[in-house]
GROMACS .gro file of C-alpha atoms in nm:
model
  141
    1UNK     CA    1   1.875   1.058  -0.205
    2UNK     CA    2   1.677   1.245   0.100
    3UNK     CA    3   1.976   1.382   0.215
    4UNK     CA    4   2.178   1.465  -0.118
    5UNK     CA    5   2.388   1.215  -0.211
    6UNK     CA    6   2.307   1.049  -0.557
    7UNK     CA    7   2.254   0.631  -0.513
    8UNK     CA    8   2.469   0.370  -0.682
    9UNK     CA    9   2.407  -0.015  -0.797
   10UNK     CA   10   2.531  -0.083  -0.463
   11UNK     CA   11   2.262   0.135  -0.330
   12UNK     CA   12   1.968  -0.005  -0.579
   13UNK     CA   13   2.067  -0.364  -0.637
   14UNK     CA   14   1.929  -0.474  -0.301
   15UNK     CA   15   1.633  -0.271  -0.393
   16UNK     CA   16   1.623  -0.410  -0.727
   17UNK     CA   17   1.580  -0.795  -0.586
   18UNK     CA   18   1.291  -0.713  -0.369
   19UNK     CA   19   1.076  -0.569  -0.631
   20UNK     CA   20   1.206  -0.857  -0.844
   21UNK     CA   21   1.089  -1.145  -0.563
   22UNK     CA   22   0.712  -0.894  -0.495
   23UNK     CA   23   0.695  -0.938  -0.914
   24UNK     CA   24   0.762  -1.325  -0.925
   25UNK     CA   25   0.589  -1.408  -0.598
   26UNK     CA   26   0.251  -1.148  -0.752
   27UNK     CA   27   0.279  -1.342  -1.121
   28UNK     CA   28   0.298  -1.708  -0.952
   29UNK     CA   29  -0.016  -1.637  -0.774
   30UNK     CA   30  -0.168  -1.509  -1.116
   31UNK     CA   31  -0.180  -1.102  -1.102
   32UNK     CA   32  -0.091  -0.897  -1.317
   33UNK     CA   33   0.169  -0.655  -1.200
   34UNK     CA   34   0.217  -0.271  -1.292
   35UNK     CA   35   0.538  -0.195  -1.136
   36UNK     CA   36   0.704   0.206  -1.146
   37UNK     CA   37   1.051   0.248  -1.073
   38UNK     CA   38   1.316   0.400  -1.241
   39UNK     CA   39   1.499   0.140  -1.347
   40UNK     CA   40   1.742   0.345  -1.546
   41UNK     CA   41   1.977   0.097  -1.656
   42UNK     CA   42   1.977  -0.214  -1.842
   43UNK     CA   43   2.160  -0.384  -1.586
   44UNK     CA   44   1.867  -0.289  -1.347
   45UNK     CA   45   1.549  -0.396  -1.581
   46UNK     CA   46   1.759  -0.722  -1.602
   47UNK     CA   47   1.741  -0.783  -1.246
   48UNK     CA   48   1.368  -0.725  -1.242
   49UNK     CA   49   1.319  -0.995  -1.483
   50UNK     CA   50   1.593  -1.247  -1.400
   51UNK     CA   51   1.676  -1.124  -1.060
   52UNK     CA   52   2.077  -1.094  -0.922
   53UNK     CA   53   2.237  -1.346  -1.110
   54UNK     CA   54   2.090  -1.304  -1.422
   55UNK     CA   55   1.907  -1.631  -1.378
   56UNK     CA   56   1.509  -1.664  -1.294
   57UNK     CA   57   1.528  -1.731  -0.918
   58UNK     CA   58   1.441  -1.576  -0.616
   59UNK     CA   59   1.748  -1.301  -0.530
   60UNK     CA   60   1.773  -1.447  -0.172
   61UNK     CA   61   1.845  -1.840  -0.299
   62UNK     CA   62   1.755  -2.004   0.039
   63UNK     CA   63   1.928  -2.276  -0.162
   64UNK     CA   64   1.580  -2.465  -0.246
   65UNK     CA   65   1.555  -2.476  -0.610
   66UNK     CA   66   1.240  -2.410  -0.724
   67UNK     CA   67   1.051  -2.338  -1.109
   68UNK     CA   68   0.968  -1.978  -1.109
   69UNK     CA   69   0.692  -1.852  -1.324
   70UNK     CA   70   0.780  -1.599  -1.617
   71UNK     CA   71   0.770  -1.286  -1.638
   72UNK     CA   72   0.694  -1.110  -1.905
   73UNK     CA   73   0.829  -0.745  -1.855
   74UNK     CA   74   0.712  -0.449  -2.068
   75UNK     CA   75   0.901  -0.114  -2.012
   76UNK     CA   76   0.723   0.218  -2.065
   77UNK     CA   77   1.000   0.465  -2.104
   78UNK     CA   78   0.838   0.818  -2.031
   79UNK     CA   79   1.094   1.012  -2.203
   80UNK     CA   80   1.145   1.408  -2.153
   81UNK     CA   81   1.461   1.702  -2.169
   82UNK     CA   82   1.597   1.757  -1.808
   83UNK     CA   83   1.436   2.106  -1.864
   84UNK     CA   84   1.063   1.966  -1.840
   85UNK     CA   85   1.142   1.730  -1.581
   86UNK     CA   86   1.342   1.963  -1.387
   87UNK     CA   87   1.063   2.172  -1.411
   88UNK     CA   88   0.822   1.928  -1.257
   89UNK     CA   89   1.054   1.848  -1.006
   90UNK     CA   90   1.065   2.178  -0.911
   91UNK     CA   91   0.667   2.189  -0.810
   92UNK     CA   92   0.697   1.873  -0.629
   93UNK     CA   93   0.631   1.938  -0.254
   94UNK     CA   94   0.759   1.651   0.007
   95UNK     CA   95   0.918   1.462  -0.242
   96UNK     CA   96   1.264   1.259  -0.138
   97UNK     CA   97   1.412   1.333  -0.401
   98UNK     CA   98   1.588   1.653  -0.438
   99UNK     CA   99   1.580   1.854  -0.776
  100UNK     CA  100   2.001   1.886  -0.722
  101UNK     CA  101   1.993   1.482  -0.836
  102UNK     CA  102   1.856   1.537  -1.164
  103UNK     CA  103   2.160   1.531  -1.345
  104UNK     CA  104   2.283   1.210  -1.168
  105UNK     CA  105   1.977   1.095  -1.294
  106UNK     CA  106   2.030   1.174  -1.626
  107UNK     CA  107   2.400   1.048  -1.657
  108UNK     CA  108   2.279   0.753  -1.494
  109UNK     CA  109   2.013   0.722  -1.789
  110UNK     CA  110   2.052   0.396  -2.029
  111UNK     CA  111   1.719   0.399  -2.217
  112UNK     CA  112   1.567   0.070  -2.330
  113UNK     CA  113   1.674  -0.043  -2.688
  114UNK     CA  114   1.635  -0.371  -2.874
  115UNK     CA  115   1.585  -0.645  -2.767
  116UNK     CA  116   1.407  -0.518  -2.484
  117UNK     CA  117   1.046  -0.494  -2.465
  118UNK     CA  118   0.951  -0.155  -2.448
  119UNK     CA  119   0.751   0.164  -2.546
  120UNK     CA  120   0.881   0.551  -2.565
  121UNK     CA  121   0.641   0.776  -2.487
  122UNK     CA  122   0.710   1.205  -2.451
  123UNK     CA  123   0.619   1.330  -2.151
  124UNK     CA  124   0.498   1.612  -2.323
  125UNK     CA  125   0.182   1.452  -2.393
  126UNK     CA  126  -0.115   1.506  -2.199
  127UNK     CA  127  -0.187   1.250  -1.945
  128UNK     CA  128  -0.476   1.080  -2.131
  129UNK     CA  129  -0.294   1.009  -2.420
  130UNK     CA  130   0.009   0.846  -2.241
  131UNK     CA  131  -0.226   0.598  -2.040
  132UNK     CA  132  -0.431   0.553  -2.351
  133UNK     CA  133  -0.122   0.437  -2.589
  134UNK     CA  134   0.003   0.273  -2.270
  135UNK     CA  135  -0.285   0.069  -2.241
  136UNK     CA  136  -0.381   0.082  -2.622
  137UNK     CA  137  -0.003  -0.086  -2.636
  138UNK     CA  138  -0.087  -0.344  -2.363
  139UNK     CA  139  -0.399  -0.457  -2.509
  140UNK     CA  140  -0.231  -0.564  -2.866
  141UNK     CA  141   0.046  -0.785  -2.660
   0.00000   0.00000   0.00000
């Protein structure tokens, strides 16, 4: 993304599986986890939960079959128009990501529906009022 070029699932996948081993090996040892990422597509909130295969194991299988703990996975989906965000984007200083790859972004986009677990929240709200309905949200679960 540093240098241009819009990722793909080959790109993320191997990504994907390491946050997904950090969130079962953090739960198993009895945190609780706030993870951000963009996990844009369904595909790629799977693979946090149930890692590669779709199945709860570790994404590197050394093989050793062993009972992972659950994870119960709550989405916060900070919604906004690519005119806001582009906008932001645009005051960012040192970030990798270029403003050109908003669009790829965008069309890369598959926003959480049901089943899923999830919250929408506008990022047109203050800040306050997203982490208070975030956390509001958390506390009723």
């Amino acid at each position: 993304m540093g240098k241009g070029i819009p990722l793909n699932d080959q790109d993320r996948i191997p990504w994907l599986c390491n946050l997904h081993d950090i969130l079962i090996r953090d739960v198993a040892a009895g945190q609780h986890v706030v993870l951000a990422c963009s996990a844009l597509k369904k595909m790629y909130r799977d693979i946090l939960i149930r890692g590669k295969d779709g199945v709860l194991q570790k994404c590197d299988d050394s093989g050793k079959e062993e009972k992972l703990p659950e994870v119960k996975f709550f989405v916060v989906y900070l919604s906004g128009s690519s005119e806001v965000i582009s906008g932001r984007l645009h005051r960012r200083k040192g970030h990798f990501m270029p403003p050109k790859l908003l669009q790829s972004q965008f069309d890369t986009l598959e926003p959480p529906s049901a089943p899923e677990n999830f919250i929408q929240i506008s990022v047109d709200r203050d800040l306050s009022e997203i982490i208070a309905t975030i956390i509001e949200t958390l506390n009723i679960k």
